[in-house]
mmCIF file of C-alpha atoms in Angstrom:
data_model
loop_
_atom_site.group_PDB
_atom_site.id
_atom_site.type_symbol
_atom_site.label_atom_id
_atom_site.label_comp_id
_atom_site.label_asym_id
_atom_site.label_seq_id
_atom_site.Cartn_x
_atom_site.Cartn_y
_atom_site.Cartn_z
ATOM 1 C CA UNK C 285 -21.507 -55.800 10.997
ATOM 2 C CA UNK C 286 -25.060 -54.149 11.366
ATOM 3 C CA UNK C 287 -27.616 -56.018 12.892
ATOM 4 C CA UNK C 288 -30.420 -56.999 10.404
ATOM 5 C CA UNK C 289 -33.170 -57.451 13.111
ATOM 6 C CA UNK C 290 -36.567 -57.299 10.623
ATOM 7 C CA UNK C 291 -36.039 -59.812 7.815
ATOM 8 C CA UNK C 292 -33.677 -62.125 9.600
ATOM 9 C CA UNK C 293 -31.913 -62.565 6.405
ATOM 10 C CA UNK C 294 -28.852 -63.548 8.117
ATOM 11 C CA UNK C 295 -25.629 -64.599 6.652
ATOM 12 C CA UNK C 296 -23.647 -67.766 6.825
ATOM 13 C CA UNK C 297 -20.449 -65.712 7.341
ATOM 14 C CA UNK C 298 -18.990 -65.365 11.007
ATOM 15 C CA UNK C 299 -16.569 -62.220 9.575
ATOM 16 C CA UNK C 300 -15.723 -59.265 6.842
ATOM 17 C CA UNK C 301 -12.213 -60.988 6.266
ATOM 18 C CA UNK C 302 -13.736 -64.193 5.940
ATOM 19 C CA UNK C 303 -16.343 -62.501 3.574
ATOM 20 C CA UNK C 304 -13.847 -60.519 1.876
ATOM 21 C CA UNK C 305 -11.179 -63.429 1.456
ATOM 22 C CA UNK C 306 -13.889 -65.714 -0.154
ATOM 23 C CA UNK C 307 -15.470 -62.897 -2.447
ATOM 24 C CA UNK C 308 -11.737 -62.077 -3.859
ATOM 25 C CA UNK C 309 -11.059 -65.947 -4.264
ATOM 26 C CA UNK C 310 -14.731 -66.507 -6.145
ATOM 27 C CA UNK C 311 -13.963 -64.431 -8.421
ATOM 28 C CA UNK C 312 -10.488 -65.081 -9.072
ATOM 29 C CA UNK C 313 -11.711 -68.427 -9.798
ATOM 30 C CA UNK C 314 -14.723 -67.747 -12.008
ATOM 31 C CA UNK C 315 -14.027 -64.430 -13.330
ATOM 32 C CA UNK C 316 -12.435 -66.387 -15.895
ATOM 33 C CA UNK C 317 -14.439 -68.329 -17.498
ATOM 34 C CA UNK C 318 -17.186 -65.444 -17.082
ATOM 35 C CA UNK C 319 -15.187 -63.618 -19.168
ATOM 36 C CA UNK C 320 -14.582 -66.421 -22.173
ATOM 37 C CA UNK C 321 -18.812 -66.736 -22.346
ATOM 38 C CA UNK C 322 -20.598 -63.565 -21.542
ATOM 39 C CA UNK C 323 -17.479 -60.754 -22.094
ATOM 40 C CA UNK C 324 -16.725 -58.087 -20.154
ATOM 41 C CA UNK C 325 -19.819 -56.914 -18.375
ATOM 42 C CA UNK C 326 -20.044 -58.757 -15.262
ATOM 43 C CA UNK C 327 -23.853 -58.424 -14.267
ATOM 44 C CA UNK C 328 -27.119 -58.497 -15.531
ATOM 45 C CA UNK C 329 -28.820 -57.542 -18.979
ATOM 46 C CA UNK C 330 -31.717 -55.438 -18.998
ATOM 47 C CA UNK C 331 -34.518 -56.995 -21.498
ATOM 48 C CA UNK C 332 -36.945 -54.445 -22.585
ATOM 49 C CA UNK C 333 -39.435 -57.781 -23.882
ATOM 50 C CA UNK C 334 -39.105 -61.355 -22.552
ATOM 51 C CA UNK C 335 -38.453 -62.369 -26.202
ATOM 52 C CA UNK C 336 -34.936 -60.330 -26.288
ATOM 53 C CA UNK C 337 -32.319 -62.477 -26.957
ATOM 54 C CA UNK C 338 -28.949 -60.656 -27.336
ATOM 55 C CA UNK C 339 -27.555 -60.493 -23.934
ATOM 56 C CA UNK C 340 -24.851 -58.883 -24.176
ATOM 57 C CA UNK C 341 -27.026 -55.714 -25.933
ATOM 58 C CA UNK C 342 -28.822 -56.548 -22.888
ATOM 59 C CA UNK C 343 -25.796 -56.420 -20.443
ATOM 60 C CA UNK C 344 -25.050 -52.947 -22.342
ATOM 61 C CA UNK C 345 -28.631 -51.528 -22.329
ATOM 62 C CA UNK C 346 -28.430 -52.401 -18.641
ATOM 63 C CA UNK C 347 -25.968 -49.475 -18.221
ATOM 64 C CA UNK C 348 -27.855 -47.118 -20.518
ATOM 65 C CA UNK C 349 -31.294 -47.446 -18.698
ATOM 66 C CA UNK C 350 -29.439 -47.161 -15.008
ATOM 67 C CA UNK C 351 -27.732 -43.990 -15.885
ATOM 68 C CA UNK C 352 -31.047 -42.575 -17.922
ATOM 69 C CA UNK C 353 -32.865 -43.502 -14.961
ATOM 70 C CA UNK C 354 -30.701 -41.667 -12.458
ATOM 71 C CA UNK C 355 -30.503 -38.479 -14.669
ATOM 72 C CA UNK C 356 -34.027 -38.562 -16.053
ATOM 73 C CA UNK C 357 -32.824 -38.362 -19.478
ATOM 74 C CA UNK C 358 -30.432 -39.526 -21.847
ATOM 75 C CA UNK C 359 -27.161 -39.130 -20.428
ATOM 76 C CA UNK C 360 -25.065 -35.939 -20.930
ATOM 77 C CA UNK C 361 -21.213 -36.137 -22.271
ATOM 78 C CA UNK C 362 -19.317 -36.907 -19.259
ATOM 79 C CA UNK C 363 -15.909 -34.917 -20.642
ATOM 80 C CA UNK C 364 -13.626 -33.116 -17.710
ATOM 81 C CA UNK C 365 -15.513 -35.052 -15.258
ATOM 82 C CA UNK C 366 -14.831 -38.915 -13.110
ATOM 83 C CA UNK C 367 -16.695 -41.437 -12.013
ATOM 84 C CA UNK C 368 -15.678 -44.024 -9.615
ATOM 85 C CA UNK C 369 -16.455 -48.151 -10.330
ATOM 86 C CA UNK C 370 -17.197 -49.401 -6.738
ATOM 87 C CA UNK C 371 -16.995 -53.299 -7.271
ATOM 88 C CA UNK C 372 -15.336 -52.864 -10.818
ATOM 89 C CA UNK C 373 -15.429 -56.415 -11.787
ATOM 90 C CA UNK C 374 -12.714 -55.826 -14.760
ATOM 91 C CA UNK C 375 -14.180 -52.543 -15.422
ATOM 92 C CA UNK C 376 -16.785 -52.818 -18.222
ATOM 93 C CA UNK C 377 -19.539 -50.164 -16.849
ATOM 94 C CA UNK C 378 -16.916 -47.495 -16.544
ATOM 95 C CA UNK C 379 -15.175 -48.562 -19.664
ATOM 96 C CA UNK C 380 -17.824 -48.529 -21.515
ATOM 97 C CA UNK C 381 -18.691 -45.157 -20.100
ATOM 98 C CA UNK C 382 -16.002 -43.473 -20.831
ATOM 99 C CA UNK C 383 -14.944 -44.954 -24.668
ATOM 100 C CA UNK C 384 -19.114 -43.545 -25.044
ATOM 101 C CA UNK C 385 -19.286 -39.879 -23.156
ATOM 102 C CA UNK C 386 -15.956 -39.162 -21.913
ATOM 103 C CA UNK C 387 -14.167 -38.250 -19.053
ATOM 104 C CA UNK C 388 -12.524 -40.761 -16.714
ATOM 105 C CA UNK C 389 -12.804 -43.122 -13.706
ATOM 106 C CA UNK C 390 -11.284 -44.874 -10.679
ATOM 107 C CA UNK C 391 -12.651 -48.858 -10.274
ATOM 108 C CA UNK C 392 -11.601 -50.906 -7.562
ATOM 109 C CA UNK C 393 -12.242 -54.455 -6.885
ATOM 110 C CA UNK C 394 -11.403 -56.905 -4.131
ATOM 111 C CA UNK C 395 -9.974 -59.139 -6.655
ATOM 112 C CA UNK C 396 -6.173 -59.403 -7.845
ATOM 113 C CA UNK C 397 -7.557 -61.323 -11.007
ATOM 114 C CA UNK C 398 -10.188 -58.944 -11.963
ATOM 115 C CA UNK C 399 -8.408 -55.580 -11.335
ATOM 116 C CA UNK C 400 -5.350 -56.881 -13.383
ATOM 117 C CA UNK C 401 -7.926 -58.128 -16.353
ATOM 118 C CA UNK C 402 -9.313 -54.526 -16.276
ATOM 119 C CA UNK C 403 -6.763 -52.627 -16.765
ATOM 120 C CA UNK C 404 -5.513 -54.785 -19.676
ATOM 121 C CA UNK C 405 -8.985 -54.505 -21.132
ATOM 122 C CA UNK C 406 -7.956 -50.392 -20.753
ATOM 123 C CA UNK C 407 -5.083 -50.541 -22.440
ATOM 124 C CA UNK C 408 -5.886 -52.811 -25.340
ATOM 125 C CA UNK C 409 -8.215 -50.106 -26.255
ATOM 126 C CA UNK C 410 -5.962 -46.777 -25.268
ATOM 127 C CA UNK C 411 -8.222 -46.086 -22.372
ATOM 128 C CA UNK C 412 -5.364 -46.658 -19.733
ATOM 129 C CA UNK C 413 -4.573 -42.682 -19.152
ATOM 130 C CA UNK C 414 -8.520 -41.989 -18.169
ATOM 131 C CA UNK C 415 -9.001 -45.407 -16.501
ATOM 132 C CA UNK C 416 -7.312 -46.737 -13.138
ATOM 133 C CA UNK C 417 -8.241 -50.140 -11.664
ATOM 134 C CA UNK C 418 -6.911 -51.201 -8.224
ATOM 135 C CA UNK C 419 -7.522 -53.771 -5.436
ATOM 136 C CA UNK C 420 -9.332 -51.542 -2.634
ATOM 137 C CA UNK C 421 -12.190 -52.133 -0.434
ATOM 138 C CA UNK C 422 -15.267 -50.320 -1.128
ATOM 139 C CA UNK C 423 -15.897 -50.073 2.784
ATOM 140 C CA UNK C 424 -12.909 -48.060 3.112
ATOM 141 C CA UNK C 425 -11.949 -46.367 -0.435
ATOM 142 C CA UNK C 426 -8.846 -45.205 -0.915
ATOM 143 C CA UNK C 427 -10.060 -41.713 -1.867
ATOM 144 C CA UNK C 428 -10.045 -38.178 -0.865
ATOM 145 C CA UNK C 429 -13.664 -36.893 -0.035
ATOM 146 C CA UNK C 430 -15.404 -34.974 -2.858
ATOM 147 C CA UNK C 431 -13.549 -36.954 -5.654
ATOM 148 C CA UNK C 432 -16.099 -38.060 -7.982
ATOM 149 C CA UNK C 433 -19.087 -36.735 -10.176
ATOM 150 C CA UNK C 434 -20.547 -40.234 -10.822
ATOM 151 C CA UNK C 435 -20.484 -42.951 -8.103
ATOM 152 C CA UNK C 436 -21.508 -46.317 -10.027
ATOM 153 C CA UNK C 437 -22.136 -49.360 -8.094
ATOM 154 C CA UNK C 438 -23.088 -52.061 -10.206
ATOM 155 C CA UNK C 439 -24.017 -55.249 -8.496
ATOM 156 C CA UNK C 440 -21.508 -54.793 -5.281
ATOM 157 C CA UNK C 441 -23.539 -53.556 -2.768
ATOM 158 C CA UNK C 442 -25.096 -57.359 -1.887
ATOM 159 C CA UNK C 443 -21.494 -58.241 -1.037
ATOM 160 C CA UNK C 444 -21.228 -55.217 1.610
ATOM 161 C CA UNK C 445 -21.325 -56.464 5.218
ATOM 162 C CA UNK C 446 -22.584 -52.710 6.539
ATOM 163 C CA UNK C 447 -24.754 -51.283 4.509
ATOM 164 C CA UNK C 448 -24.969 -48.137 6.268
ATOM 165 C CA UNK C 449 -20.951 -47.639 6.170
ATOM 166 C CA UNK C 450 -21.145 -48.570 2.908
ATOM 167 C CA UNK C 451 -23.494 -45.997 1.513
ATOM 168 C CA UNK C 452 -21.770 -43.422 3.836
ATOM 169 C CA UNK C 453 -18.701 -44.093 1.471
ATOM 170 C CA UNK C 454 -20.279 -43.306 -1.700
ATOM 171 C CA UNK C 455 -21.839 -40.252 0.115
ATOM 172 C CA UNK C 456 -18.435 -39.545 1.096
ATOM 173 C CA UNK C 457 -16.657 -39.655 -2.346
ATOM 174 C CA UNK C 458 -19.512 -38.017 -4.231
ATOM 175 C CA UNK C 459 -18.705 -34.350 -5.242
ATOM 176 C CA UNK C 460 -21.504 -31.840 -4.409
ATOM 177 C CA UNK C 461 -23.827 -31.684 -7.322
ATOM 178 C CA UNK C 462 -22.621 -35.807 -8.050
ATOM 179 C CA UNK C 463 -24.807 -38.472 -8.584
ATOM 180 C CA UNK C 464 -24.566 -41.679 -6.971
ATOM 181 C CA UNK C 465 -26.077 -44.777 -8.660
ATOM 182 C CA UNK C 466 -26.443 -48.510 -6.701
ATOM 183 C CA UNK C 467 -27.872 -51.210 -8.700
ATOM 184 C CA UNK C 468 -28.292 -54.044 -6.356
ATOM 185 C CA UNK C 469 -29.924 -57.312 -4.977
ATOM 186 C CA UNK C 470 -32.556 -57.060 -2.234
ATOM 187 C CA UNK C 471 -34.639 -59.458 -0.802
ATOM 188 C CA UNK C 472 -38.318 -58.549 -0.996
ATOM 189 C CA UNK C 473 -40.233 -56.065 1.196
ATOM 190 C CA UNK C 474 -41.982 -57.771 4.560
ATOM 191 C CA UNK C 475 -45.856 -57.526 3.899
ATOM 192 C CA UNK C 476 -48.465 -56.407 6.407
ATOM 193 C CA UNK C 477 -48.311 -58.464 8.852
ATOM 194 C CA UNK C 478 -45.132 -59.913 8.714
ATOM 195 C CA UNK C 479 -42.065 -59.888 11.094
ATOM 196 C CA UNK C 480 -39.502 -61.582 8.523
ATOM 197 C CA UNK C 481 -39.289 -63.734 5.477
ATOM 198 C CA UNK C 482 -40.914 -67.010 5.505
ATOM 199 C CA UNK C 483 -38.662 -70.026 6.515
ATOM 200 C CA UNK C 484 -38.039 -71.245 2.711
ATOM 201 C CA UNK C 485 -37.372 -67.779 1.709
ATOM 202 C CA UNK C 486 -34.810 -67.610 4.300
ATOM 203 C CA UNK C 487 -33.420 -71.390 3.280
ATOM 204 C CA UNK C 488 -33.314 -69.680 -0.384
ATOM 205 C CA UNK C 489 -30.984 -66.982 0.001
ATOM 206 C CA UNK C 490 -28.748 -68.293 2.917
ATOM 207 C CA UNK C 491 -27.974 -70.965 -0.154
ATOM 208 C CA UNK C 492 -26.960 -68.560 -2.687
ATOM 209 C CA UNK C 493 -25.213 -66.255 0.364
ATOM 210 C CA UNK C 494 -23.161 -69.410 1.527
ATOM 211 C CA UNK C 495 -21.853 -70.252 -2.454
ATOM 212 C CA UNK C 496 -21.804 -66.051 -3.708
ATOM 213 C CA UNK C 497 -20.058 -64.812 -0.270
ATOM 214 C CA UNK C 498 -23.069 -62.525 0.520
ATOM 215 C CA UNK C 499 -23.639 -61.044 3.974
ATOM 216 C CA UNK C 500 -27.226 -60.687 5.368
ATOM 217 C CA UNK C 501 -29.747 -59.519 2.309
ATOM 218 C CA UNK C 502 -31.918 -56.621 2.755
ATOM 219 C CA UNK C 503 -34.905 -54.683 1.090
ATOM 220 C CA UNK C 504 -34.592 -52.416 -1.308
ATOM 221 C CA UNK C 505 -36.494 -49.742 1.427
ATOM 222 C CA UNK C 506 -33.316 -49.849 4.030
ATOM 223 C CA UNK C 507 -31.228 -48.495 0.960
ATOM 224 C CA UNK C 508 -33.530 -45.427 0.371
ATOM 225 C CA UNK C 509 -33.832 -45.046 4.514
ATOM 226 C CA UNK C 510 -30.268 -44.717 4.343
ATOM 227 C CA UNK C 511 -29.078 -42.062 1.835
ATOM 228 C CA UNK C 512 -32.372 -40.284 2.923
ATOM 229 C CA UNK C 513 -30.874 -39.992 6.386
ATOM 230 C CA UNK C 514 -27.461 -39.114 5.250
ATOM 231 C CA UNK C 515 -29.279 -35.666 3.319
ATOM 232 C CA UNK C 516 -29.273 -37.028 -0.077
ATOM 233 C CA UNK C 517 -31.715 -35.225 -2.597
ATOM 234 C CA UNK C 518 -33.625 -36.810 -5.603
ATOM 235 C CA UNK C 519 -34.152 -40.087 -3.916
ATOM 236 C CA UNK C 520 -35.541 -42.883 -6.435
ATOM 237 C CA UNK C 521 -35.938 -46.387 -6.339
ATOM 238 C CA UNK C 522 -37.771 -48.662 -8.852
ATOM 239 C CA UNK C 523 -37.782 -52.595 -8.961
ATOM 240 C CA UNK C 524 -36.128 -53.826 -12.110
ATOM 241 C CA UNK C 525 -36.956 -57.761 -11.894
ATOM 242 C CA UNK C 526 -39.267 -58.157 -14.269
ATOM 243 C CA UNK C 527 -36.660 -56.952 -16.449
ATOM 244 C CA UNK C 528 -33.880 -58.944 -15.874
ATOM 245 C CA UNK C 529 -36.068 -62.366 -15.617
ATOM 246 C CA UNK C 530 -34.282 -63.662 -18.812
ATOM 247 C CA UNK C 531 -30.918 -63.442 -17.699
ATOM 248 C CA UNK C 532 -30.209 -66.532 -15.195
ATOM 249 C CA UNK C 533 -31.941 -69.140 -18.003
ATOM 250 C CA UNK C 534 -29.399 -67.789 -20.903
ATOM 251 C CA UNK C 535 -26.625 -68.235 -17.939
ATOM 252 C CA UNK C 536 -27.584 -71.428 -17.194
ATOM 253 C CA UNK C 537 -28.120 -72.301 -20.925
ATOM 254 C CA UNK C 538 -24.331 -71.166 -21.572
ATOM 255 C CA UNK C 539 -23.300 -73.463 -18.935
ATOM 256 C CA UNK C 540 -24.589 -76.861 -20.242
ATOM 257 C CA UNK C 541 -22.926 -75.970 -23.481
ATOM 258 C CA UNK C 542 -20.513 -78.731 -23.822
ATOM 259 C CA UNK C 543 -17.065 -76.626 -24.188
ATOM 260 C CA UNK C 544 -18.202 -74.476 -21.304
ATOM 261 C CA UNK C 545 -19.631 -76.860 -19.444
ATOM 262 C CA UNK C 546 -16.099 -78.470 -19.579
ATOM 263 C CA UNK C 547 -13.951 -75.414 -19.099
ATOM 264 C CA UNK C 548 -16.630 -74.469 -15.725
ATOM 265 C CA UNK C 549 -15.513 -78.112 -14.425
ATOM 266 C CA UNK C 550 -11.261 -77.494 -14.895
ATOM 267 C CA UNK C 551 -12.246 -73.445 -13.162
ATOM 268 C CA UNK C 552 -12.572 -75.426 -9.768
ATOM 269 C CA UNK C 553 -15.253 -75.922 -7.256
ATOM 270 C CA UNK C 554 -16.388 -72.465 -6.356
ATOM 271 C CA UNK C 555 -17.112 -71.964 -9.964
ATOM 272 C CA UNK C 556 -19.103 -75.164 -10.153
ATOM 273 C CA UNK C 557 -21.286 -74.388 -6.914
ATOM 274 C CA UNK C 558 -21.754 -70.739 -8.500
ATOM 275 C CA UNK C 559 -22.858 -72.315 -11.734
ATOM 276 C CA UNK C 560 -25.593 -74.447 -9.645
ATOM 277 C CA UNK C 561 -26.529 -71.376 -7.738
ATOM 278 C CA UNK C 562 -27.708 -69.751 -10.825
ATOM 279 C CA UNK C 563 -30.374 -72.252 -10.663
ATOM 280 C CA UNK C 564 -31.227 -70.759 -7.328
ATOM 281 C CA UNK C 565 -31.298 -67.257 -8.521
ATOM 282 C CA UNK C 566 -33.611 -68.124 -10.841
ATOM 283 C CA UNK C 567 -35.991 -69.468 -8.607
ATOM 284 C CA UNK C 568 -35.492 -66.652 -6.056
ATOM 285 C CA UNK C 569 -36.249 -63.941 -8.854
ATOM 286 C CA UNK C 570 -39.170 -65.957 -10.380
ATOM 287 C CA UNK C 571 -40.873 -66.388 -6.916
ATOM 288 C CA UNK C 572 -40.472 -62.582 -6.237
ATOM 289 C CA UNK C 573 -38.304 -63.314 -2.902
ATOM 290 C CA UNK C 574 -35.003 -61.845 -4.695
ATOM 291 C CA UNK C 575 -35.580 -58.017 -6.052
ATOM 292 C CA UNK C 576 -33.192 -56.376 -8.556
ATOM 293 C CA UNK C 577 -33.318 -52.778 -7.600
ATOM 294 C CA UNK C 578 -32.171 -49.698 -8.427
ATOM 295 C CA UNK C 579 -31.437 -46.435 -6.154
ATOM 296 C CA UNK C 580 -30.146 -42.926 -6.924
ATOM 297 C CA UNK C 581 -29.842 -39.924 -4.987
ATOM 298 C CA UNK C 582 -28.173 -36.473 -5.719
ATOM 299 C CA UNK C 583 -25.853 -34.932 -3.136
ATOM 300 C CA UNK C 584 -26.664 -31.140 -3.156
#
């Protein structure tokens, strides 16, 4: 793994395989239910107002805004071209993608459950010949160099052990003139002043890290260092929290619904602990430790 020496946002995980066996066996275990109450986006909605209340519109407009953000307008057809899902969950970015502007992609998850859930999800709505879903891992992708137009990453990169190898494969599978898009969770930046996060800060996120399987957290800034060292062009980054404040009370709303509530306790243990560490998202996000971020950078 790569040292994280300025934060020291460590991780409770000695190991990638241990990291990588519990982050396929989380969400074999609660991709399930996930699935039964929110559908088939597997990440945050994007609320323009606090008052928005339809999350799944939000879980959709989340998409929109990422790839209008990257482009700098509304995005163009996508027909004859292929994007690649890194951290799939079962596929709804990319399906949704395609079924809107065309062309086709490549997802890849480290869960069995997930992949086989996306490509059913494909084929119930004739999408299977312009949509492939496999179990890979996105620190080593099964995929020629120069494959892809779009590289989407939508909520994987706070599972990546090594950041830097990890960005160095989306550089890697990005065509020339592709666009590579990571929407992510940081921790926030240190202030003037500081040589790491504060003690409770730390105690915060090694909670959530020890029940999500997350290696060490970083800020949003060692992203951008990155795929501006690697020769990337158009490097942005904005903060996105504010916007997705609403989304951890609806989940933990859905939870304490009585038939979920019940169906969350027969999903097993690692689907219960998630379930409390929404709580703990919450806080993290409402406190400003925990930054939902997006970066983008062109690869000339």
């Amino acid at each position: 793994m790569t040292p994280r020496a300025q934060s020291d946002a460590t991780t409770p995980y000695q190991s990638d395989k241990e990291l990588k066996d519990g982050i396929a066996q989380l969400y074999d275990q609660s991709s399930g239910i996930w699935l039964d109450i929110w559908g088939e986006d597997m990440h945050h909605g994007y609320y323009p107002t606090p008052d928005f209340r339809d999350h799944q519109a939000a879980q959709r407009l989340m998409i929109e805004k990422s790839l209008e953000y990257a482009y700098k307008k509304p995005f163009p057809q996508f027909a004859g071209k292929k994007m690649v899902d890194v951290g799939c969950g079962v596929g709804g970015s990319s399906r949704y993608i395609v079924k809107k502007y065309g062309g086709s992609a490549e997802g890849l998850s480290l869960s069995p459950y997930q992949v086989q859930r996306a490509n059913a999800f494909s084929a119930k709505v004739n999408l299977s010949h312009a949509l492939h879903y496999q179990v890979a891992d996105a620190m080593n992708m099964p995929f020629p160099n120069n494959s892809f137009d779009l590289t989407w990453s939508m909520e994987s990169g706070e599972h990546m052990p090594d950041k830097k190898r990890f960005v160095n494969e989306l550089f890697r599978v990005t065509k020339p003139d592709g666009r590579i898009i990571i929407v992510t969770w940081c921790h926030r930046e240190l202030r003037p002043g500081e040589t790491k996060l504060a003690s409770w800060e730390l105690k915060l996120l090694n909670k959530i890290s020890t029940v999500y399987y997350l290696p060490a957290w970083v800020p949003a800034s060692d992203y951008v260092k990155l795929v501006t060292d690697m020769g990337l062009q158009d490097v942005r980054s904005e903060d996105w929290s504010t916007y997705v404040l609403p989304f951890w009370p609806a989940v933990i709303r859905s939870a304490l619904v009585p038939t979920n509530f019940i169906k969350m306790l027969r999903s097993g243990m690692m689907t219960i602990k998630g379930a409390i560490a929404s709580m703990w998202m919450r806080e993290g996000l409402r406190k400003g430790v925990i930054k939902f971020v997006i970066i983008t950078a062109h690869k000339k």
